[in-house]
Coordinates of C-alpha atoms and ligand atoms in Angstrom, one line a residue:
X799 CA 12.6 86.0 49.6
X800 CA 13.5 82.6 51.0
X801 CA 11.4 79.9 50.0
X802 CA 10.8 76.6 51.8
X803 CA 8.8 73.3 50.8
X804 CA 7.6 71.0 53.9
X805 CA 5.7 67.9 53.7
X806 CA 5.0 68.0 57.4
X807 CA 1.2 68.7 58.6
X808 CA 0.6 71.7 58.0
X809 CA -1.8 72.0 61.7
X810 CA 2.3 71.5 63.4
X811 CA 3.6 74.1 61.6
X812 CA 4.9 77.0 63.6
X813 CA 4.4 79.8 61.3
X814 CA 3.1 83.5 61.6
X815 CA 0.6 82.6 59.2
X816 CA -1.5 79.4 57.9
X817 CA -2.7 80.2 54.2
X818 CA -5.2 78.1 53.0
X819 CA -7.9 77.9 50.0
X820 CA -11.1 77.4 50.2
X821 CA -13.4 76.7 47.0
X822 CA -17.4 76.3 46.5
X823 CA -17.8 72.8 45.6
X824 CA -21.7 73.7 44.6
X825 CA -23.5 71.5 42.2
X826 CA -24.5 73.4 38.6
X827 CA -27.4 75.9 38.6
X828 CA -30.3 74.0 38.3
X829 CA -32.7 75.0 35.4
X830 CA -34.2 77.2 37.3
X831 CA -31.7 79.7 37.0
X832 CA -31.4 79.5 41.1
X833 CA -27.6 79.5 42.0
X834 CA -26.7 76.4 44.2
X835 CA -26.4 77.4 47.7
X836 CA -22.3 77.6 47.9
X837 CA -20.5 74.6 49.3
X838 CA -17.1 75.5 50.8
X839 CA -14.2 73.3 50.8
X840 CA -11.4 73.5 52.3
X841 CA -8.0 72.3 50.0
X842 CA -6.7 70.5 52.8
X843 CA -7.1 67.4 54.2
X844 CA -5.7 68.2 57.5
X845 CA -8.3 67.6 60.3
X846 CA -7.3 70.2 62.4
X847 CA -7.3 72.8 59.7
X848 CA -10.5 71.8 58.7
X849 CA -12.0 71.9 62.4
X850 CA -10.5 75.2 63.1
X851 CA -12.9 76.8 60.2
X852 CA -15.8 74.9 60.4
X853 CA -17.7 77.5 62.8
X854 CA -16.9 80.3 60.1
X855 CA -17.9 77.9 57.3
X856 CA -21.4 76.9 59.3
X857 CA -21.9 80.4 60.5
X858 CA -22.1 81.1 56.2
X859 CA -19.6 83.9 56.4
X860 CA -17.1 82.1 54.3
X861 CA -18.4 80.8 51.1
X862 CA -15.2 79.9 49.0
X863 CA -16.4 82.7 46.8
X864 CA -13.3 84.3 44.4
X865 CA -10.7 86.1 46.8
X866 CA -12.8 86.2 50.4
X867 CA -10.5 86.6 52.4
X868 CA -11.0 85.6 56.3
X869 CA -8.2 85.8 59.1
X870 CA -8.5 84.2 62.6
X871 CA -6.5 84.6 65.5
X872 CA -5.0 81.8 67.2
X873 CA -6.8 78.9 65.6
X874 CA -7.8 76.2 67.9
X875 CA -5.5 73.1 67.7
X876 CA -3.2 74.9 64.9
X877 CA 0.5 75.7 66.1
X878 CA 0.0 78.8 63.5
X879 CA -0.5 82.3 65.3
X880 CA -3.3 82.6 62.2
X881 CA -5.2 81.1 59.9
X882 CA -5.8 82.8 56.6
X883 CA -8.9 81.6 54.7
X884 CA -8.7 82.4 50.5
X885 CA -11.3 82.0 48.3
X886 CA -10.8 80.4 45.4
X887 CA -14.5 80.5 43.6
X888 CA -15.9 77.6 41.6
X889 CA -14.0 74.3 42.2
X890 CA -14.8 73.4 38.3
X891 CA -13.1 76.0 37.4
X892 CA -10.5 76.3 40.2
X893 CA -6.6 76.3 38.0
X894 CA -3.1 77.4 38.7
X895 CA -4.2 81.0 37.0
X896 CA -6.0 80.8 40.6
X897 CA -3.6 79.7 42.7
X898 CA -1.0 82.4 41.2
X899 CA -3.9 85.2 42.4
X900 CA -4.5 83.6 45.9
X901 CA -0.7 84.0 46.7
X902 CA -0.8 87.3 45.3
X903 CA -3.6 88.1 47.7
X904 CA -1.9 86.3 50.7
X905 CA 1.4 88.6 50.1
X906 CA -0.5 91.7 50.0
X907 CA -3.2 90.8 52.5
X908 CA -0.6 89.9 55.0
X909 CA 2.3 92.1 54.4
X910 CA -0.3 94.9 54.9
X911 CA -0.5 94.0 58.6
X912 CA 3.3 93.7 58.8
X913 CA 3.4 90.0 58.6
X914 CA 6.2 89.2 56.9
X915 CA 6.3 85.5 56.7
X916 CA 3.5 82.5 56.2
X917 CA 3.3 79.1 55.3
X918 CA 1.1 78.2 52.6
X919 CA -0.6 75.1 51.3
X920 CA -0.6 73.9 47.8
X921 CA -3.8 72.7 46.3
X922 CA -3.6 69.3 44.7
X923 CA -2.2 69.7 40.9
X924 CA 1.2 70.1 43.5
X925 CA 3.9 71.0 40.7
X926 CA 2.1 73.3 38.8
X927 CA 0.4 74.5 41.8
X928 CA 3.8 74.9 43.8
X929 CA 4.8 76.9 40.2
X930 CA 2.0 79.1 40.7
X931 CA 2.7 80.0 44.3
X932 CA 5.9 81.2 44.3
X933 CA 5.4 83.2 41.1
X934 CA 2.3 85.1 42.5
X935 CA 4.4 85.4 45.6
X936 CA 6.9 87.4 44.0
X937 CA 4.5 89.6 42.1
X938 CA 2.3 90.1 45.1
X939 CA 5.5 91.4 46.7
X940 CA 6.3 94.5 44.2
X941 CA 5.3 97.9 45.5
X942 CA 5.8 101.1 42.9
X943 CA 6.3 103.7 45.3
X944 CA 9.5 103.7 45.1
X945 CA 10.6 107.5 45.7
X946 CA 8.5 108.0 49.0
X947 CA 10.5 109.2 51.6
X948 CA 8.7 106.8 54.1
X949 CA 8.3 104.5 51.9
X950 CA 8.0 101.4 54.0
X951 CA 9.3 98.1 52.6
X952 CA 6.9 96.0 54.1
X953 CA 7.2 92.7 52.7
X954 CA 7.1 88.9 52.9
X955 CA 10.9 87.7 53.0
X956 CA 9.9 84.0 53.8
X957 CA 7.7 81.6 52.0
X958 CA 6.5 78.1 53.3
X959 CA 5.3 75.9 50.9
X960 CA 3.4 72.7 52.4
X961 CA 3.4 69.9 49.6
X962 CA 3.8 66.1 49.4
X963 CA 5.4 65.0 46.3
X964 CA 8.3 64.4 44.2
X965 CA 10.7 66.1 46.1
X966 CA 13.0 67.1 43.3
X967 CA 9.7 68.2 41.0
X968 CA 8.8 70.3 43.6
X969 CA 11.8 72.2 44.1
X970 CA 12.5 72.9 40.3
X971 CA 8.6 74.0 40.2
X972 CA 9.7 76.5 42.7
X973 CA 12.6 77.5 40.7
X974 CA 10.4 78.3 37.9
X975 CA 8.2 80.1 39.6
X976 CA 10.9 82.5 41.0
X977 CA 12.3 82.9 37.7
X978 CA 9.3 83.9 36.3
X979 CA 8.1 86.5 38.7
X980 CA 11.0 87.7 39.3
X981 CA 11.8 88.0 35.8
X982 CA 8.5 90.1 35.7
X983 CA 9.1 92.5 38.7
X984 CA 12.4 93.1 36.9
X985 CA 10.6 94.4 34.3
X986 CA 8.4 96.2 36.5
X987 CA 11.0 98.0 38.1
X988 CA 12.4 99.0 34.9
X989 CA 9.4 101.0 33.7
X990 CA 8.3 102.3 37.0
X991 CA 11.5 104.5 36.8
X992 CA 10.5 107.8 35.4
X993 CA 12.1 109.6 32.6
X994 CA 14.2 111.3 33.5
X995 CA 16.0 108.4 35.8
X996 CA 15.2 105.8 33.1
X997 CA 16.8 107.2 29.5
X998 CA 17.8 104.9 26.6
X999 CA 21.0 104.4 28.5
X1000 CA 20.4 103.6 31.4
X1001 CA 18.2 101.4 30.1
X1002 CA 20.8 99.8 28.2
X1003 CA 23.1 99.9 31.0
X1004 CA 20.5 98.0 33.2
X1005 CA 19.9 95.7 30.2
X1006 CA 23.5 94.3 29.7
X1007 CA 24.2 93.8 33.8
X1008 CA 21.4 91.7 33.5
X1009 CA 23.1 89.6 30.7
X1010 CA 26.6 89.6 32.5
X1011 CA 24.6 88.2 35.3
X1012 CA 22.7 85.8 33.5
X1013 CA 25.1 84.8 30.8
X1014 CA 23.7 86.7 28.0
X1015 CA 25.6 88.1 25.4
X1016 CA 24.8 91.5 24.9
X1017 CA 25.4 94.5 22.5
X1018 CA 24.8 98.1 22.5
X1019 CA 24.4 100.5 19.4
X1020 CA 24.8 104.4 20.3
X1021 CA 23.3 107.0 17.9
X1022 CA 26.4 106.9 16.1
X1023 CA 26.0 103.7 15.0
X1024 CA 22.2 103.6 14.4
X1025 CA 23.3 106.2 11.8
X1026 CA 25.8 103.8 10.2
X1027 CA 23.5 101.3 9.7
X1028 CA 20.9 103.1 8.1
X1029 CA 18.3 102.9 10.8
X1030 CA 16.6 105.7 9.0
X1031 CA 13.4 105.4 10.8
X1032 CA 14.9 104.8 14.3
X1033 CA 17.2 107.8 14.2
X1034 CA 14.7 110.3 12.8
X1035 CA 13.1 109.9 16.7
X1036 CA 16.2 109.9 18.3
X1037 CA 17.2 113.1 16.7
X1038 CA 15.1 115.4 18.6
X1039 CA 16.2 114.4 21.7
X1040 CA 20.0 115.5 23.7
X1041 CA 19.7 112.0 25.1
X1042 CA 21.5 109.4 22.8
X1043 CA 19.4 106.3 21.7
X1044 CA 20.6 102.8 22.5
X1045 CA 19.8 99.5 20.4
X1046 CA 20.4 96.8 23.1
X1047 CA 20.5 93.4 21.3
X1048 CA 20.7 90.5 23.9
X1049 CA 21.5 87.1 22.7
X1050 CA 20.5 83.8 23.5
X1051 CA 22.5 81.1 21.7
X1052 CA 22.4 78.0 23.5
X1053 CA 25.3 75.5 22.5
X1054 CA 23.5 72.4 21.0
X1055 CA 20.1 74.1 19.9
X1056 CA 19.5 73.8 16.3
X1057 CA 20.3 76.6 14.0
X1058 CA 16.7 77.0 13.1
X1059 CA 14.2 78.3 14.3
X1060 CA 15.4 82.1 15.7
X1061 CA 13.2 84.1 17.6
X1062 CA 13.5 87.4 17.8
X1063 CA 11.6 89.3 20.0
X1064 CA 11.5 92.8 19.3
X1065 CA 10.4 96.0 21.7
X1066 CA 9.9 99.3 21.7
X1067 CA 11.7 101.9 24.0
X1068 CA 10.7 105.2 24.1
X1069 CA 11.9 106.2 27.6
X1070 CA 9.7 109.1 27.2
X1071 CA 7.2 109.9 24.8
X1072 CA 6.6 113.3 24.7
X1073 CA 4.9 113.1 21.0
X1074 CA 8.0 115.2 19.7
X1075 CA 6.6 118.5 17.0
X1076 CA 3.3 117.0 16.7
X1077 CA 3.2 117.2 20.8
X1078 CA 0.8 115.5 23.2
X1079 CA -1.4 117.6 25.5
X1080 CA -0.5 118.3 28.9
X1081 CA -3.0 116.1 30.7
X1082 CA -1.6 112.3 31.0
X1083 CA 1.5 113.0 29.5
X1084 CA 3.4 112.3 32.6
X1085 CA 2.1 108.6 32.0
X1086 CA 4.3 108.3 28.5
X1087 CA 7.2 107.1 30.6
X1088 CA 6.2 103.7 30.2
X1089 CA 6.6 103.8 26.6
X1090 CA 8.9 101.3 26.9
X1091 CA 6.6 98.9 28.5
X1092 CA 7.2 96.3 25.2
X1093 CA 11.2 96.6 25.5
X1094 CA 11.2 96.2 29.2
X1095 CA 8.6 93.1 28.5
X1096 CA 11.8 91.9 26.5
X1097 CA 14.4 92.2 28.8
X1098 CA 12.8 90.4 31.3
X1099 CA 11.5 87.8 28.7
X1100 CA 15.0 87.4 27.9
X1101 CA 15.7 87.3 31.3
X1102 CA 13.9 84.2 32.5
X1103 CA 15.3 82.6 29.4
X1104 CA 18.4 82.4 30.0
X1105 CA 17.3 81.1 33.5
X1106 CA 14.8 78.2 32.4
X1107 CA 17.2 77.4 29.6
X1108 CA 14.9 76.0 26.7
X1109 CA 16.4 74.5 23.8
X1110 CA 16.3 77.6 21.3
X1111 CA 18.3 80.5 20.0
X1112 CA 16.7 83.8 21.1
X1113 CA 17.8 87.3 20.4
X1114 CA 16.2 90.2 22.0
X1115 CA 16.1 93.3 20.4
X1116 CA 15.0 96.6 22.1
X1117 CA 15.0 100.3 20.1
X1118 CA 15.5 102.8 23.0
X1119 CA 15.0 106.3 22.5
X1120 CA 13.0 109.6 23.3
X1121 CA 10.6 111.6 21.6
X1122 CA 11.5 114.7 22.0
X1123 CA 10.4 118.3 20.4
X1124 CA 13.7 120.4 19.3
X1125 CA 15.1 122.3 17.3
X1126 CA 16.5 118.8 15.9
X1127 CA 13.4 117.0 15.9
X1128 CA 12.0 115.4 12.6
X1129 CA 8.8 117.3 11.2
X1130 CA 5.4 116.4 10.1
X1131 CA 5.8 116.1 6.2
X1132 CA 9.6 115.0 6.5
X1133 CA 10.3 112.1 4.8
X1134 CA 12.7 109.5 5.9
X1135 CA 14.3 106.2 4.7
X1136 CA 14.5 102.9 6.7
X1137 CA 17.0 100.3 6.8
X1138 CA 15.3 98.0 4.9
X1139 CA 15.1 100.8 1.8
X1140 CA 11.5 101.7 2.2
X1141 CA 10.4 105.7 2.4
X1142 CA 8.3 107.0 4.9
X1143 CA 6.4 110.0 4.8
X1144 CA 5.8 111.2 8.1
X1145 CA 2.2 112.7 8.7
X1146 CA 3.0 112.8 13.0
X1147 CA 5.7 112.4 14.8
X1148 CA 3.8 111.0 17.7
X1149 CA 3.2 107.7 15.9
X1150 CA 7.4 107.2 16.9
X1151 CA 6.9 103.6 18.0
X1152 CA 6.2 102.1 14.6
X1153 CA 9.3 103.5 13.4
X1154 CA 12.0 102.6 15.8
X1155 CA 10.6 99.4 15.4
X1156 CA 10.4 99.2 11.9
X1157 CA 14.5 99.1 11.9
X1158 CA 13.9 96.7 15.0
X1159 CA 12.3 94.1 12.9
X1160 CA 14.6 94.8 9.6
X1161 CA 17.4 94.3 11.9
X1162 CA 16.2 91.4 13.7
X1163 CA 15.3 89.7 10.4
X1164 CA 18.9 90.3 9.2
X1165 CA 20.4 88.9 12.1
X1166 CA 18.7 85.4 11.2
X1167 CA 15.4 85.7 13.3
X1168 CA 13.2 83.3 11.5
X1169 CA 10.4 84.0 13.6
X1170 CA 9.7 87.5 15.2
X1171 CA 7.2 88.9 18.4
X1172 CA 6.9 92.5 19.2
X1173 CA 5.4 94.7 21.8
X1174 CA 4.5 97.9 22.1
X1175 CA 2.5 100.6 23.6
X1176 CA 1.9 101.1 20.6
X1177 CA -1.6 103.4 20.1
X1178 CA -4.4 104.8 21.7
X1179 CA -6.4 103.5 19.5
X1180 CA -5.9 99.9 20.5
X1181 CA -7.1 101.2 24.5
X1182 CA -9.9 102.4 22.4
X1183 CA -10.7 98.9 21.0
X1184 CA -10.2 96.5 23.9
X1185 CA -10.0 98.8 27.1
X1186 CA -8.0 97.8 29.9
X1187 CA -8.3 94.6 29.9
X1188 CA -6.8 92.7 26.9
X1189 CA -3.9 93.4 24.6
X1190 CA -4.2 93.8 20.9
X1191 CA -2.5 90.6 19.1
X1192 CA -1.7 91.1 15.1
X1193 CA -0.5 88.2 13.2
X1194 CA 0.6 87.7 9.6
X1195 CA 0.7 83.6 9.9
X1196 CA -2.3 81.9 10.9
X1197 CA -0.1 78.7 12.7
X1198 CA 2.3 80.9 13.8
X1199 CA -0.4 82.7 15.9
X1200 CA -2.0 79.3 17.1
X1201 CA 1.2 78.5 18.5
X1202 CA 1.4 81.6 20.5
X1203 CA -2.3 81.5 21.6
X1204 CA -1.2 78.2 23.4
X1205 CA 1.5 80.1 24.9
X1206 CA -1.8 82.3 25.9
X1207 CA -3.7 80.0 27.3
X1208 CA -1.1 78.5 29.7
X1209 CA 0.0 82.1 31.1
X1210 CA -3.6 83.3 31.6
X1211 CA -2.5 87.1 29.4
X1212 CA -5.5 88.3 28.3
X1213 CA -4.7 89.6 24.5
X1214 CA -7.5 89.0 21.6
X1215 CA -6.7 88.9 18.3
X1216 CA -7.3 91.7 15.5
X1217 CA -6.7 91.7 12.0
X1218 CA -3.9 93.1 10.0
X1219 CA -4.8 91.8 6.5
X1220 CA -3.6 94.0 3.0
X1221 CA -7.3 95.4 3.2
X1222 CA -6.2 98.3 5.3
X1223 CA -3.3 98.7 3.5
X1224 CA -4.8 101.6 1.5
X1225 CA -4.6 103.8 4.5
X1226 CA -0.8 104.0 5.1
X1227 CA -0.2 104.9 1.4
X1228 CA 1.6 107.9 0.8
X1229 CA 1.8 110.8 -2.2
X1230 CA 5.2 111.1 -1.6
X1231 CA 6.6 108.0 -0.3
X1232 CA 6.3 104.3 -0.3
X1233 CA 4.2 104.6 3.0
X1234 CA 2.8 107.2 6.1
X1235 CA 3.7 106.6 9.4
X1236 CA -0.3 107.0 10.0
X1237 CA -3.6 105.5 8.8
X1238 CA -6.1 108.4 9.6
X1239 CA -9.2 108.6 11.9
X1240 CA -10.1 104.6 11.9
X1241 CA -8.8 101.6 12.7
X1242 CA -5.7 103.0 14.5
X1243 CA -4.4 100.1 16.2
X1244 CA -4.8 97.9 12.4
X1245 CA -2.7 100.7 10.7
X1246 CA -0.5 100.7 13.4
X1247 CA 0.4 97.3 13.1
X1248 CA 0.4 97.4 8.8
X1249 CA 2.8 99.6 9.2
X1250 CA 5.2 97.0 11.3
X1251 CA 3.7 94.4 8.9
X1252 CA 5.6 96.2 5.7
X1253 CA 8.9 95.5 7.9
X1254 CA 8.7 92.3 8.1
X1255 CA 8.3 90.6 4.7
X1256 CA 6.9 86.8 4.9
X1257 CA 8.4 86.2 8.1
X1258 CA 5.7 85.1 10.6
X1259 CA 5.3 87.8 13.0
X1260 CA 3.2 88.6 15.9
X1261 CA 2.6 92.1 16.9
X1262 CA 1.6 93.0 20.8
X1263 CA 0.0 96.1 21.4
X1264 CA 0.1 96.0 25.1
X1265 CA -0.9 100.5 25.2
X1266 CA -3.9 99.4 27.4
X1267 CA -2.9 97.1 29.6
X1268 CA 1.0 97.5 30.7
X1269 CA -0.2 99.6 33.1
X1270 CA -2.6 99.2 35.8
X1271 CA -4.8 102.3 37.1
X1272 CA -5.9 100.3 40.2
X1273 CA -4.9 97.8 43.2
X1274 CA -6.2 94.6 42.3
X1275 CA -6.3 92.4 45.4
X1276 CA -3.1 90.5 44.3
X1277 CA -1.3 93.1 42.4
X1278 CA -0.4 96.7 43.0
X1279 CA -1.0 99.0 40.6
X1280 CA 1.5 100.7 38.0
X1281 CA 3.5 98.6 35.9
X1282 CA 1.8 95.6 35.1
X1283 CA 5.1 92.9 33.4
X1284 CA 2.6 91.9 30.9
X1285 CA 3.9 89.7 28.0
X1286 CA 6.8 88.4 29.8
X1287 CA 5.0 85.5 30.7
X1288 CA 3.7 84.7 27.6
X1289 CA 6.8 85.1 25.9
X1290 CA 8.4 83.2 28.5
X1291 CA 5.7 80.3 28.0
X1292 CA 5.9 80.6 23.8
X1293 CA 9.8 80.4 24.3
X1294 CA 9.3 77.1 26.1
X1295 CA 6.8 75.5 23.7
X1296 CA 8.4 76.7 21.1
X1297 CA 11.3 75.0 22.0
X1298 CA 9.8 71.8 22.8
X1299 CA 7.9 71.7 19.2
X1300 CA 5.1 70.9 21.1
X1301 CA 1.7 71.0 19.4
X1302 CA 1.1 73.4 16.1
X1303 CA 4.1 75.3 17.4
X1304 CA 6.2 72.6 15.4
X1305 CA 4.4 73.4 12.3
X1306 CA 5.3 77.2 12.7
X1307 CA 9.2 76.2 13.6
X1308 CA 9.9 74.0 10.4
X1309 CA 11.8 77.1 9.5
X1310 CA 11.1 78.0 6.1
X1311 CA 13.7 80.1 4.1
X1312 CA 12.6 84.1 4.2
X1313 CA 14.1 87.3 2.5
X1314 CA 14.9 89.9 4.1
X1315 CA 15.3 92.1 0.9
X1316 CA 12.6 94.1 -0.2
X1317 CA 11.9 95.7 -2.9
X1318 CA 14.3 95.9 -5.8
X1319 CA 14.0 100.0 -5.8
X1320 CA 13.8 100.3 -2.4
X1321 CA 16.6 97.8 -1.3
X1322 CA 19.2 100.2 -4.0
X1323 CA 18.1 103.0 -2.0
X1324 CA 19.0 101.4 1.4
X1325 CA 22.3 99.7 -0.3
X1326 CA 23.3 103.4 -1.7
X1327 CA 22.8 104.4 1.4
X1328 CA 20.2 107.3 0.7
X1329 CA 18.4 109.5 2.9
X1330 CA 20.6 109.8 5.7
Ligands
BES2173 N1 2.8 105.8 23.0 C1 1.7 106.2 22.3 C2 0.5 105.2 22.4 C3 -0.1 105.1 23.8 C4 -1.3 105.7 24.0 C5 0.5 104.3 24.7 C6 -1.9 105.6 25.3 C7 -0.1 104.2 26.0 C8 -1.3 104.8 26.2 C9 2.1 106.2 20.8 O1 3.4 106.6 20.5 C10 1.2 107.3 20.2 O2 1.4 108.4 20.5 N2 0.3 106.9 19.3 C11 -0.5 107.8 18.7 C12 -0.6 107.4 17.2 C13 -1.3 108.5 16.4 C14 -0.5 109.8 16.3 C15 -1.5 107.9 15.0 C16 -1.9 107.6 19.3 O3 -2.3 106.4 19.6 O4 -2.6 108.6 19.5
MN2174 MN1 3.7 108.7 20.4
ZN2175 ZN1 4.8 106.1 21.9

């Protein structure tokens, strides 16, 4: 998509389409609880803009309430062919979370009627605001049908942005806004692919043409390897399966950052999640090839980074495989031993994402990640808790977390937090082992993430169950539904901040020492190499 920014009046602008937002300026509710009649206003201060709505404003069919959307034919005085109207709700609580939506909606509102170009004004806040419009553009622009034989590729190859400002500001806002959404359509595209044309290799393949292209350095463990390391847990899900698991570790080491912190951002990667012996039933299964949702979330996380460049060393780490049922496959009441030493008694092999990951985070840990982030589609039980509409957030380090939850609070992710304290640790205990890879009927989603906790040691950690919400079951006006991208901009964001020190995040990056040794009995076993 080619982008453009004018600072020309936006009423001379020859363009197919004039995009503008409108937002109800109403005073508070009075006491009585009587809403204030709505009080559009236009974001413009073009006069012929503003004339060429008034009779729909007057006339009380446009309001400024959240997404209305209002198209008019050959606006009066306007050298647009049309003039699209967007609401924008409450101006109190109009922000660039907004103005990322309205673009979304232009795209799809317009590329619906086989428009494929507009011109856009940006709402005061111009930087931030021009930010938000490209990225929404981008997003708006994804379509998962991919394999539709008339599949139609309607869509908007040329964006005008009309802003007055720093000139230079501007264009790097627009730069970062194409980073970002592109960095999440390219996750996106990566788990819209079904299974069978999206396995742990080509994954991994699709993964390290991205670094070559974007100056990552990337590395790629087979099977073979996973074995020679120990993996334990990782490789007793990939053994099931004829396809061969990948470990792609991408690496982000930018010259003059400072050796501490490391981030490590960790995802899982099961390319198809059939539940292996303990098997899933028929109905929805087809929906467990985005089981690698979190490590997609990754790649394009790591993506952007090495776009936006902040000042940090980053390695991503994604654990790639299927879950298969074979005559190889691992079996409830096997036990197996991780990399890190500890034994795991497993109770079902459907709960496979806790332990690729739990070599994930060893690993990560050994490669000098001072910090670590995962996500996962990680349980049921979390879609249980929160529904569709937030991700699960785990945390074992209370400033840690704050410093994400700014990270939050700029993207506009919804994810609320639950708690992984030792209290539930009871329920992963094990007769036979150190631990279970399951907690029993309750608190799936908390068990879930004690397990990952018991990986980790007193690193500070964040755990993303993202099972609910990396894919949508429905259109929303400015996003099509199917794979979501959720998390990359967060981790995008928390990358950034982190990077900067700014706010508590400094706290959380003094970069403590942290062992990655665990227990004496358990780090002999892993160092005598038993199990595998
Ligand atoms: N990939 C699933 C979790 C999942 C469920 C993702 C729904 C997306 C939507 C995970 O591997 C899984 O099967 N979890 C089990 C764990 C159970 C066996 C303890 C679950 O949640 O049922
Ligand atoms: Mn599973
Ligand atoms: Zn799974």
């Amino acid at each position: 998509m080619k982008t453009t920014l004018i600072s020309s009046s936006p009423s001379q602008l020859e363009t197919e389409c004039l995009v503008v937002a409108i937002v109800d300026n109403a005073a508070e509710p009075k006491n009585d609880g009587k809403a204030a009649k709505p009080k559009p206003k236009l974001l413009t201060d073009d006069k012929n803009v503003i004339n060429a709505a008034a009779d729909l404003i007057a006339s009380g069919e446009v309001t400024g309430k959240v997404l209305e959307t209002t198209l008019l034919h050959k606006p009066a005085r306007l050298k647009a062919k049309r003039l699209l109207l967007l609401g924008g709700g409450k101006a109190k609580s109009f922000s660039s979370a907004e103005v990322r939506k309205l673009a979304g909606a232009a795209v799809r509102t317009l590329k619906a009627k086989g428009v494929k170009s507009f011109a856009i004004i940006a709402p005061s806040g111009v930087a931030d605001a021009v930010k938000a419009i490209v990225e929404g553009t981008y997003v708006g622009n994804f379509e998962p049908n991919y394999y539709q034989s008339d599949r139609d590729d309607k869509k908007i190859d040329k964006l005008v942005i009309v802003a007055k400002g720093d000139e230079k500001a501007l264009k790097q806002a627009a730069d970062q806004g194409r980073i970002i959404g592109e960095a999440q359509n390219f996750t996106r595209d990566l788990v819209n692919e079904p299974g069978n044309r999206m396995t742990p290799t080509i994954l991994a393949e699709r993964a390290q043409k991205m670094c070559a292209e974007v100056g990552l350095k990337c590395d790629i463990y087979g099977g073979e390897k996973i074995r020679e390391l120990k993996m334990g847990a990782f490789w007793s899900v990939a053994q099931g399966s004829d396809e061969d698991p990948k470990m792609i570790i991408m690496r982000y080491e930018p010259g003059d950052a400072p050796e501490k912190p490391v981030l490590g951002l960790v995802g899982k990667g099961i390319t198809f999640d059939s539940g292996g012996i303990s098997i899933k039933p028929a109905d929805g299964m087809e929906k467990m090839k985005y089981d690698m949702a979190g490590g997609a979330a990754m790649i394009g996380a790591m993506r952007a980074i090495a776009q936006l460049k902040p000042n940090l060393r980053v390695i991503g780490i994604v654990c790639a495989s299927e879950n298969m049922p074979s005559g190889k496959a691992q079996k409830p009441g096997d036990v197996q031993i991780a990399m890190s030493g500890k034994s795991i008694e497993i109770i079902n092999t459907d709960a496979e994402g806790r332990l690729v990951l739990a070599d994930g985070l060893h690993y990560a840990r050994q490669l000098g990640c001072t910090h670590l982030i995962d996500a996962a589609t990680l349980t049921g039980a979390c879609v249980v808790a929160l529904g569709m509409v937030n991700a699960g957030v785990f945390a074992n380090d209370d400033a840690f977390y704050n410093a994400f939850n700014q990270a939050l609070a700029k993207s506009g992710e919804k994810m609320w937090r639950l708690p992984a304290e030792d209290d539930y640790r009871e329920m992963i205990k094990s007769d036979i082992a150190d631990i279970k890879n399951t907690g029993g009927r309750w608190g799936g989603a908390v068990t879930a993430a004690m397990f990952l906790k018991e990986f980790v040691g007193d690193t500070p950690w964040i755990h993303l169950d993202i099972a609910g919400v990396a894919w949508m079951e429905d259109n929303k006006p400015w996003i099509a539904k199917g794979p979501s991208g959720i998390a990359v901009r967060s981790l995008v964001e928390f990358a950034r901040q982190f990077a900067d020190g700014s706010g508590s995040a400094s706290d959380a990056a003094t970069g403590k020492e942290h062992s990655v040794a665990g227990s004496n009995a358990a780090q002999k076993r892993a160092d005598s190499g038993a199990g595998l």
